[in-house]
Amino acid sequence: MSNLNGWGLTARLITKHFGALGNRVSEAIANFDPETATEADRDRLADSLRSAAQKLAAARASFDKEAGDVVKLRQLIATDEQAAGTLAERLASGKISESTITLFCDELESNKARMPQELQEEADARQYMDELQTIVDALSKQLAEFDSQAKKAMQALASARAQQDLQQLRAERQAELTGLQGMQGQSSALSALTRRAETIRTNAEGLRIVTDIGQKPLDQAAELEAIRKSVSQPALGNESALARLQRLSGQPAAEPLALAKS
């Protein structure tokens, strides 16, 4: 029997044993898909399973009773059949009345006549129990499939969340590193000091340029004065002994003509 036929049989059995409720249960079991079912679908399936399990428990008890009745009836018939031989001897010897024998035979024949009915009731009870067992097995299978799919989904969700947390942690760490690197090269205080130093250097360079411009005439005047002095004063290497003495003594130098006349 294919799986489809198996589910079809289960649906028919559910409809048969659950009445109007069975129609909804059989429709649900036929359309049930563990991958797309919701938690509410799972709850309904579990309720149906519990109901079927209760019916199965009652059916087992009923079957046990019917089977016990058959066993008892068989034992009673077998015992009476064995007793029939001895009763004939007792009837012949006058130890038992014919009316008693008649009653015994009526009961034996009645029990034998009941046997087919008892066997049918036992068979019906077994069939009912087996059909309910089929329903319970089918519902249990679907519930297990749902739980298996749900477990896989939860595991996949947990794995996805773990990956999300890991990537978020990596992003936070990267942001921290980026922030630290930015602090190394872009500190506001250091940037302000750097800009201030640059401004001071620029101002100092401007002052230097202005000072150099103002200093140039002074340097040129000093240079001219030095040239004049070098021309008006003879070199010390050509100084005469008298001029040297006069210079060292602080006396004015004598006129060259007066020295010549003397």
Short mmCIF file of N, CA and C in Angstrom, two decimals, residues 3-154:
data_model
loop_
_atom_site.label_atom_id
_atom_site.label_comp_id
_atom_site.label_asym_id
_atom_site.label_seq_id
_atom_site.Cartn_x
_atom_site.Cartn_y
_atom_site.Cartn_z
N ASN A 3 1.96 5.26 0.35
CA ASN A 3 1.77 6.19 1.45
C ASN A 3 0.48 6.98 1.27
N LEU A 4 0.20 7.37 0.00
CA LEU A 4 -1.02 8.13 -0.28
C LEU A 4 -2.26 7.31 0.07
N ASN A 5 -2.26 6.02 -0.37
CA ASN A 5 -3.39 5.16 -0.05
C ASN A 5 -3.49 4.96 1.46
N GLY A 6 -2.35 4.90 2.12
CA GLY A 6 -2.35 4.74 3.57
C GLY A 6 -3.01 5.93 4.25
N TRP A 7 -2.67 7.15 3.79
CA TRP A 7 -3.30 8.34 4.38
C TRP A 7 -4.78 8.38 4.03
N GLY A 8 -5.12 7.93 2.83
CA GLY A 8 -6.53 7.92 2.46
C GLY A 8 -7.33 6.97 3.34
N LEU A 9 -6.75 5.79 3.62
CA LEU A 9 -7.41 4.84 4.51
C LEU A 9 -7.56 5.43 5.90
N THR A 10 -6.51 6.09 6.36
CA THR A 10 -6.56 6.71 7.69
C THR A 10 -7.66 7.76 7.75
N ALA A 11 -7.77 8.58 6.70
CA ALA A 11 -8.80 9.62 6.67
C ALA A 11 -10.19 8.99 6.71
N ARG A 12 -10.39 7.90 5.95
CA ARG A 12 -11.70 7.25 5.95
C ARG A 12 -12.02 6.65 7.32
N LEU A 13 -11.00 6.09 7.95
CA LEU A 13 -11.22 5.51 9.27
C LEU A 13 -11.55 6.58 10.30
N ILE A 14 -10.88 7.73 10.18
CA ILE A 14 -11.16 8.83 11.10
C ILE A 14 -12.60 9.30 10.93
N THR A 15 -13.02 9.47 9.67
CA THR A 15 -14.39 9.90 9.41
C THR A 15 -15.39 8.88 9.96
N LYS A 16 -15.05 7.62 9.80
CA LYS A 16 -15.93 6.54 10.25
C LYS A 16 -16.09 6.54 11.76
N HIS A 17 -14.99 6.71 12.49
CA HIS A 17 -15.02 6.54 13.94
C HIS A 17 -15.22 7.84 14.70
N PHE A 18 -15.01 8.99 14.06
CA PHE A 18 -15.14 10.26 14.77
C PHE A 18 -16.36 11.06 14.31
N GLY A 19 -17.12 10.51 13.41
CA GLY A 19 -18.35 11.18 12.99
C GLY A 19 -18.08 12.50 12.32
N ALA A 20 -18.90 13.53 12.66
CA ALA A 20 -18.76 14.87 12.06
C ALA A 20 -17.39 15.45 12.37
N LEU A 21 -16.90 15.21 13.58
CA LEU A 21 -15.55 15.67 13.92
C LEU A 21 -14.52 14.99 13.03
N GLY A 22 -14.80 13.75 12.68
CA GLY A 22 -13.86 13.02 11.84
C GLY A 22 -13.67 13.64 10.48
N ASN A 23 -14.70 14.29 9.95
CA ASN A 23 -14.57 14.97 8.66
C ASN A 23 -13.51 16.05 8.72
N ARG A 24 -13.55 16.85 9.78
CA ARG A 24 -12.56 17.93 9.93
C ARG A 24 -11.17 17.36 10.21
N VAL A 25 -11.13 16.33 11.04
CA VAL A 25 -9.84 15.71 11.35
C VAL A 25 -9.23 15.07 10.11
N SER A 26 -10.05 14.36 9.35
CA SER A 26 -9.54 13.70 8.15
C SER A 26 -9.08 14.73 7.12
N GLU A 27 -9.80 15.85 7.01
CA GLU A 27 -9.38 16.91 6.09
C GLU A 27 -8.06 17.52 6.55
N ALA A 28 -7.94 17.71 7.85
CA ALA A 28 -6.71 18.28 8.39
C ALA A 28 -5.52 17.34 8.17
N ILE A 29 -5.74 16.05 8.39
CA ILE A 29 -4.64 15.10 8.22
C ILE A 29 -4.25 14.96 6.75
N ALA A 30 -5.25 15.12 5.85
CA ALA A 30 -4.95 15.02 4.42
C ALA A 30 -4.15 16.23 3.93
N ASN A 31 -4.41 17.40 4.51
CA ASN A 31 -3.75 18.64 4.06
C ASN A 31 -2.58 19.04 4.94
N PHE A 32 -2.26 18.25 5.92
CA PHE A 32 -1.22 18.65 6.87
C PHE A 32 0.16 18.62 6.21
N ASP A 33 0.89 19.69 6.42
CA ASP A 33 2.26 19.79 5.90
C ASP A 33 3.14 20.32 7.02
N PRO A 34 4.05 19.49 7.55
CA PRO A 34 4.86 19.93 8.69
C PRO A 34 5.69 21.17 8.42
N GLU A 35 6.08 21.39 7.14
CA GLU A 35 6.95 22.52 6.83
C GLU A 35 6.21 23.85 6.84
N THR A 36 4.87 23.79 6.63
CA THR A 36 4.11 25.04 6.58
C THR A 36 3.08 25.14 7.70
N ALA A 37 2.92 24.08 8.49
CA ALA A 37 1.92 24.09 9.56
C ALA A 37 2.31 25.09 10.66
N THR A 38 1.29 25.64 11.28
CA THR A 38 1.52 26.57 12.38
C THR A 38 1.43 25.83 13.70
N GLU A 39 1.74 26.54 14.78
CA GLU A 39 1.63 25.95 16.11
C GLU A 39 0.18 25.57 16.41
N ALA A 40 -0.77 26.36 15.91
CA ALA A 40 -2.18 26.02 16.11
C ALA A 40 -2.53 24.71 15.41
N ASP A 41 -1.97 24.49 14.21
CA ASP A 41 -2.20 23.23 13.51
C ASP A 41 -1.64 22.07 14.32
N ARG A 42 -0.49 22.30 14.91
CA ARG A 42 0.13 21.27 15.73
C ARG A 42 -0.72 20.96 16.96
N ASP A 43 -1.28 21.99 17.57
CA ASP A 43 -2.14 21.79 18.74
C ASP A 43 -3.39 21.00 18.36
N ARG A 44 -3.99 21.33 17.22
CA ARG A 44 -5.18 20.58 16.78
C ARG A 44 -4.83 19.12 16.50
N LEU A 45 -3.68 18.91 15.89
CA LEU A 45 -3.24 17.55 15.62
C LEU A 45 -3.02 16.78 16.92
N ALA A 46 -2.41 17.44 17.90
CA ALA A 46 -2.18 16.80 19.20
C ALA A 46 -3.50 16.48 19.90
N ASP A 47 -4.49 17.37 19.78
CA ASP A 47 -5.80 17.11 20.38
C ASP A 47 -6.46 15.91 19.72
N SER A 48 -6.36 15.84 18.39
CA SER A 48 -6.92 14.70 17.69
C SER A 48 -6.23 13.40 18.11
N LEU A 49 -4.92 13.48 18.30
CA LEU A 49 -4.18 12.29 18.73
C LEU A 49 -4.63 11.85 20.12
N ARG A 50 -4.81 12.80 21.03
CA ARG A 50 -5.25 12.43 22.38
C ARG A 50 -6.64 11.79 22.34
N SER A 51 -7.53 12.36 21.53
CA SER A 51 -8.87 11.80 21.43
C SER A 51 -8.83 10.39 20.86
N ALA A 52 -8.04 10.19 19.81
CA ALA A 52 -7.92 8.87 19.21
C ALA A 52 -7.28 7.89 20.18
N ALA A 53 -6.32 8.35 20.95
CA ALA A 53 -5.66 7.47 21.91
C ALA A 53 -6.64 7.03 23.00
N GLN A 54 -7.52 7.93 23.42
CA GLN A 54 -8.53 7.56 24.42
C GLN A 54 -9.49 6.53 23.86
N LYS A 55 -9.91 6.73 22.61
CA LYS A 55 -10.78 5.75 21.97
C LYS A 55 -10.06 4.41 21.80
N LEU A 56 -8.78 4.47 21.49
CA LEU A 56 -8.00 3.23 21.33
C LEU A 56 -7.92 2.49 22.66
N ALA A 57 -7.72 3.22 23.74
CA ALA A 57 -7.66 2.57 25.04
C ALA A 57 -8.97 1.88 25.37
N ALA A 58 -10.09 2.55 25.08
CA ALA A 58 -11.41 1.95 25.32
C ALA A 58 -11.63 0.74 24.41
N ALA A 59 -11.17 0.85 23.15
CA ALA A 59 -11.33 -0.25 22.21
C ALA A 59 -10.52 -1.46 22.63
N ARG A 60 -9.34 -1.24 23.18
CA ARG A 60 -8.54 -2.37 23.66
C ARG A 60 -9.23 -3.08 24.82
N ALA A 61 -9.80 -2.27 25.72
CA ALA A 61 -10.52 -2.88 26.84
C ALA A 61 -11.72 -3.68 26.34
N SER A 62 -12.43 -3.14 25.34
CA SER A 62 -13.60 -3.84 24.79
C SER A 62 -13.17 -5.14 24.10
N PHE A 63 -12.05 -5.06 23.36
CA PHE A 63 -11.57 -6.27 22.68
C PHE A 63 -11.16 -7.32 23.71
N ASP A 64 -10.47 -6.89 24.73
CA ASP A 64 -10.06 -7.85 25.77
C ASP A 64 -11.28 -8.55 26.37
N LYS A 65 -12.38 -7.81 26.59
CA LYS A 65 -13.60 -8.40 27.14
C LYS A 65 -14.20 -9.40 26.16
N GLU A 66 -14.29 -8.99 24.86
CA GLU A 66 -14.86 -9.88 23.86
C GLU A 66 -14.01 -11.14 23.71
N ALA A 67 -12.72 -10.96 23.68
CA ALA A 67 -11.83 -12.13 23.57
C ALA A 67 -11.97 -13.02 24.79
N GLY A 68 -12.10 -12.41 25.95
CA GLY A 68 -12.30 -13.22 27.17
C GLY A 68 -13.61 -13.98 27.14
N ASP A 69 -14.66 -13.34 26.61
CA ASP A 69 -15.95 -14.02 26.52
C ASP A 69 -15.87 -15.24 25.60
N VAL A 70 -15.14 -15.11 24.51
CA VAL A 70 -14.98 -16.24 23.59
C VAL A 70 -14.22 -17.37 24.26
N VAL A 71 -13.16 -17.03 24.97
CA VAL A 71 -12.38 -18.06 25.66
C VAL A 71 -13.26 -18.78 26.70
N LYS A 72 -14.02 -18.02 27.47
CA LYS A 72 -14.88 -18.63 28.49
C LYS A 72 -15.95 -19.52 27.86
N LEU A 73 -16.55 -19.04 26.75
CA LEU A 73 -17.59 -19.83 26.10
C LEU A 73 -17.02 -21.12 25.53
N ARG A 74 -15.83 -21.04 24.94
CA ARG A 74 -15.19 -22.24 24.40
C ARG A 74 -14.91 -23.25 25.52
N GLN A 75 -14.39 -22.73 26.62
CA GLN A 75 -14.10 -23.62 27.74
C GLN A 75 -15.39 -24.27 28.27
N LEU A 76 -16.46 -23.47 28.33
CA LEU A 76 -17.74 -24.00 28.82
C LEU A 76 -18.27 -25.08 27.89
N ILE A 77 -18.20 -24.81 26.57
CA ILE A 77 -18.68 -25.80 25.59
C ILE A 77 -17.85 -27.07 25.67
N ALA A 78 -16.51 -26.89 25.75
CA ALA A 78 -15.64 -28.07 25.82
C ALA A 78 -15.93 -28.89 27.07
N THR A 79 -16.16 -28.24 28.17
CA THR A 79 -16.46 -28.94 29.42
C THR A 79 -17.79 -29.68 29.34
N ASP A 80 -18.80 -29.00 28.76
CA ASP A 80 -20.12 -29.63 28.64
C ASP A 80 -20.07 -30.82 27.68
N GLU A 81 -19.27 -30.69 26.60
CA GLU A 81 -19.16 -31.81 25.66
C GLU A 81 -18.54 -33.03 26.34
N GLN A 82 -17.58 -32.81 27.20
CA GLN A 82 -16.98 -33.91 27.93
C GLN A 82 -17.97 -34.51 28.93
N ALA A 83 -18.76 -33.62 29.52
CA ALA A 83 -19.73 -34.11 30.52
C ALA A 83 -20.89 -34.86 29.87
N ALA A 84 -21.13 -34.61 28.60
CA ALA A 84 -22.28 -35.25 27.93
C ALA A 84 -22.16 -36.77 27.95
N GLY A 85 -20.94 -37.30 27.81
CA GLY A 85 -20.75 -38.76 27.81
C GLY A 85 -21.11 -39.37 29.16
N THR A 86 -20.71 -38.78 30.20
CA THR A 86 -21.00 -39.32 31.53
C THR A 86 -22.46 -39.14 31.90
N LEU A 87 -23.10 -38.09 31.40
CA LEU A 87 -24.51 -37.85 31.71
C LEU A 87 -25.39 -38.93 31.06
N ALA A 88 -24.97 -39.41 29.89
CA ALA A 88 -25.76 -40.47 29.23
C ALA A 88 -25.77 -41.72 30.10
N GLU A 89 -24.66 -42.10 30.66
CA GLU A 89 -24.57 -43.25 31.53
C GLU A 89 -25.42 -43.06 32.78
N ARG A 90 -25.38 -41.84 33.35
CA ARG A 90 -26.14 -41.57 34.56
C ARG A 90 -27.63 -41.58 34.26
N LEU A 91 -28.01 -41.09 33.05
CA LEU A 91 -29.43 -41.12 32.67
C LEU A 91 -29.91 -42.56 32.53
N ALA A 92 -29.05 -43.42 31.94
CA ALA A 92 -29.42 -44.81 31.73
C ALA A 92 -29.56 -45.54 33.07
N SER A 93 -28.78 -45.19 34.05
CA SER A 93 -28.83 -45.83 35.37
C SER A 93 -29.85 -45.20 36.29
N GLY A 94 -30.50 -44.15 35.80
CA GLY A 94 -31.53 -43.49 36.59
C GLY A 94 -31.00 -42.54 37.65
N LYS A 95 -29.74 -42.17 37.56
CA LYS A 95 -29.14 -41.30 38.56
C LYS A 95 -29.46 -39.82 38.28
N ILE A 96 -29.96 -39.49 37.10
CA ILE A 96 -30.27 -38.11 36.75
C ILE A 96 -31.56 -38.11 35.95
N SER A 97 -32.32 -37.09 36.13
CA SER A 97 -33.62 -37.05 35.47
C SER A 97 -33.48 -36.62 34.01
N GLU A 98 -34.48 -36.99 33.23
CA GLU A 98 -34.46 -36.63 31.81
C GLU A 98 -34.61 -35.12 31.62
N SER A 99 -35.39 -34.48 32.53
CA SER A 99 -35.57 -33.03 32.42
C SER A 99 -34.26 -32.29 32.64
N THR A 100 -33.45 -32.82 33.53
CA THR A 100 -32.14 -32.20 33.76
C THR A 100 -31.26 -32.35 32.53
N ILE A 101 -31.32 -33.54 31.95
CA ILE A 101 -30.54 -33.77 30.72
C ILE A 101 -31.02 -32.84 29.62
N THR A 102 -32.35 -32.66 29.54
CA THR A 102 -32.90 -31.77 28.51
C THR A 102 -32.40 -30.35 28.71
N LEU A 103 -32.42 -29.87 29.98
CA LEU A 103 -31.92 -28.52 30.27
C LEU A 103 -30.45 -28.39 29.92
N PHE A 104 -29.68 -29.45 30.24
CA PHE A 104 -28.24 -29.42 29.93
C PHE A 104 -28.01 -29.34 28.43
N CYS A 105 -28.78 -30.15 27.71
CA CYS A 105 -28.60 -30.15 26.24
C CYS A 105 -29.03 -28.81 25.64
N ASP A 106 -30.09 -28.21 26.19
CA ASP A 106 -30.52 -26.90 25.68
C ASP A 106 -29.42 -25.85 25.86
N GLU A 107 -28.80 -25.86 27.04
CA GLU A 107 -27.74 -24.88 27.31
C GLU A 107 -26.52 -25.13 26.41
N LEU A 108 -26.18 -26.39 26.20
CA LEU A 108 -25.03 -26.69 25.35
C LEU A 108 -25.31 -26.25 23.92
N GLU A 109 -26.50 -26.54 23.43
CA GLU A 109 -26.83 -26.13 22.07
C GLU A 109 -26.89 -24.60 21.96
N SER A 110 -27.40 -23.94 23.00
CA SER A 110 -27.47 -22.47 22.99
C SER A 110 -26.07 -21.86 22.99
N ASN A 111 -25.19 -22.44 23.79
CA ASN A 111 -23.81 -21.93 23.82
C ASN A 111 -23.10 -22.12 22.49
N LYS A 112 -23.33 -23.28 21.88
CA LYS A 112 -22.73 -23.52 20.57
C LYS A 112 -23.30 -22.56 19.53
N ALA A 113 -24.60 -22.26 19.66
CA ALA A 113 -25.21 -21.32 18.72
C ALA A 113 -24.69 -19.90 18.95
N ARG A 114 -24.31 -19.57 20.20
CA ARG A 114 -23.78 -18.24 20.51
C ARG A 114 -22.36 -18.05 20.00
N MET A 115 -21.67 -19.14 19.79
CA MET A 115 -20.24 -19.03 19.46
C MET A 115 -19.98 -18.17 18.21
N PRO A 116 -20.68 -18.35 17.11
CA PRO A 116 -20.42 -17.49 15.94
C PRO A 116 -20.62 -16.01 16.24
N GLN A 117 -21.65 -15.69 17.04
CA GLN A 117 -21.90 -14.30 17.40
C GLN A 117 -20.77 -13.75 18.26
N GLU A 118 -20.33 -14.57 19.22
CA GLU A 118 -19.22 -14.12 20.08
C GLU A 118 -17.94 -13.94 19.27
N LEU A 119 -17.73 -14.85 18.33
CA LEU A 119 -16.54 -14.72 17.48
C LEU A 119 -16.62 -13.47 16.61
N GLN A 120 -17.82 -13.18 16.10
CA GLN A 120 -18.00 -11.97 15.28
C GLN A 120 -17.77 -10.71 16.11
N GLU A 121 -18.29 -10.72 17.33
CA GLU A 121 -18.08 -9.56 18.21
C GLU A 121 -16.60 -9.38 18.53
N GLU A 122 -15.92 -10.48 18.74
CA GLU A 122 -14.47 -10.40 18.99
C GLU A 122 -13.76 -9.85 17.76
N ALA A 123 -14.16 -10.32 16.57
CA ALA A 123 -13.52 -9.86 15.33
C ALA A 123 -13.81 -8.38 15.10
N ASP A 124 -15.06 -7.97 15.38
CA ASP A 124 -15.40 -6.56 15.21
C ASP A 124 -14.60 -5.69 16.18
N ALA A 125 -14.48 -6.17 17.41
CA ALA A 125 -13.72 -5.41 18.41
C ALA A 125 -12.25 -5.30 18.00
N ARG A 126 -11.71 -6.40 17.45
CA ARG A 126 -10.32 -6.37 16.99
C ARG A 126 -10.16 -5.39 15.83
N GLN A 127 -11.10 -5.44 14.88
CA GLN A 127 -11.01 -4.54 13.73
C GLN A 127 -11.09 -3.08 14.18
N TYR A 128 -12.02 -2.79 15.07
CA TYR A 128 -12.16 -1.42 15.60
C TYR A 128 -10.87 -0.98 16.29
N MET A 129 -10.32 -1.86 17.09
CA MET A 129 -9.07 -1.54 17.79
C MET A 129 -7.94 -1.32 16.79
N ASP A 130 -7.85 -2.19 15.78
CA ASP A 130 -6.77 -2.06 14.78
C ASP A 130 -6.92 -0.77 13.98
N GLU A 131 -8.18 -0.41 13.65
CA GLU A 131 -8.39 0.83 12.89
C GLU A 131 -8.00 2.05 13.72
N LEU A 132 -8.38 2.01 15.00
CA LEU A 132 -7.97 3.12 15.87
C LEU A 132 -6.46 3.16 16.04
N GLN A 133 -5.85 1.98 16.07
CA GLN A 133 -4.40 1.94 16.16
C GLN A 133 -3.76 2.56 14.92
N THR A 134 -4.35 2.30 13.76
CA THR A 134 -3.88 2.91 12.51
C THR A 134 -3.99 4.43 12.57
N ILE A 135 -5.11 4.92 13.10
CA ILE A 135 -5.30 6.36 13.23
C ILE A 135 -4.28 6.96 14.17
N VAL A 136 -4.10 6.33 15.33
CA VAL A 136 -3.14 6.84 16.32
C VAL A 136 -1.73 6.84 15.74
N ASP A 137 -1.37 5.77 15.02
CA ASP A 137 -0.03 5.71 14.42
C ASP A 137 0.16 6.82 13.40
N ALA A 138 -0.90 7.08 12.59
CA ALA A 138 -0.80 8.12 11.57
C ALA A 138 -0.67 9.50 12.20
N LEU A 139 -1.52 9.76 13.21
CA LEU A 139 -1.44 11.05 13.89
C LEU A 139 -0.10 11.21 14.61
N SER A 140 0.37 10.13 15.20
CA SER A 140 1.68 10.19 15.89
C SER A 140 2.79 10.48 14.90
N LYS A 141 2.70 9.87 13.71
CA LYS A 141 3.71 10.11 12.68
C LYS A 141 3.71 11.56 12.24
N GLN A 142 2.51 12.11 12.01
CA GLN A 142 2.44 13.51 11.58
C GLN A 142 2.94 14.44 12.67
N LEU A 143 2.57 14.14 13.91
CA LEU A 143 3.03 14.98 15.01
C LEU A 143 4.54 14.91 15.14
N ALA A 144 5.11 13.71 14.97
CA ALA A 144 6.56 13.55 15.03
C ALA A 144 7.23 14.31 13.89
N GLU A 145 6.62 14.26 12.69
CA GLU A 145 7.17 15.00 11.55
C GLU A 145 7.14 16.50 11.82
N PHE A 146 6.03 16.96 12.39
CA PHE A 146 5.94 18.38 12.71
C PHE A 146 7.02 18.78 13.72
N ASP A 147 7.16 17.97 14.78
CA ASP A 147 8.14 18.29 15.81
C ASP A 147 9.56 18.24 15.25
N SER A 148 9.80 17.29 14.33
CA SER A 148 11.12 17.19 13.71
C SER A 148 11.41 18.43 12.88
N GLN A 149 10.43 18.85 12.07
CA GLN A 149 10.60 20.05 11.26
C GLN A 149 10.76 21.28 12.15
N ALA A 150 9.98 21.33 13.23
CA ALA A 150 10.07 22.46 14.15
C ALA A 150 11.44 22.50 14.81
N LYS A 151 11.96 21.33 15.17
CA LYS A 151 13.29 21.27 15.78
C LYS A 151 14.35 21.76 14.82
N LYS A 152 14.26 21.32 13.57
CA LYS A 152 15.22 21.77 12.56
C LYS A 152 15.11 23.28 12.36
N ALA A 153 13.86 23.76 12.33
CA ALA A 153 13.66 25.21 12.15
C ALA A 153 14.25 25.99 13.32
N MET A 154 14.05 25.48 14.54
CA MET A 154 14.59 26.16 15.71
C MET A 154 16.12 26.13 15.69
#
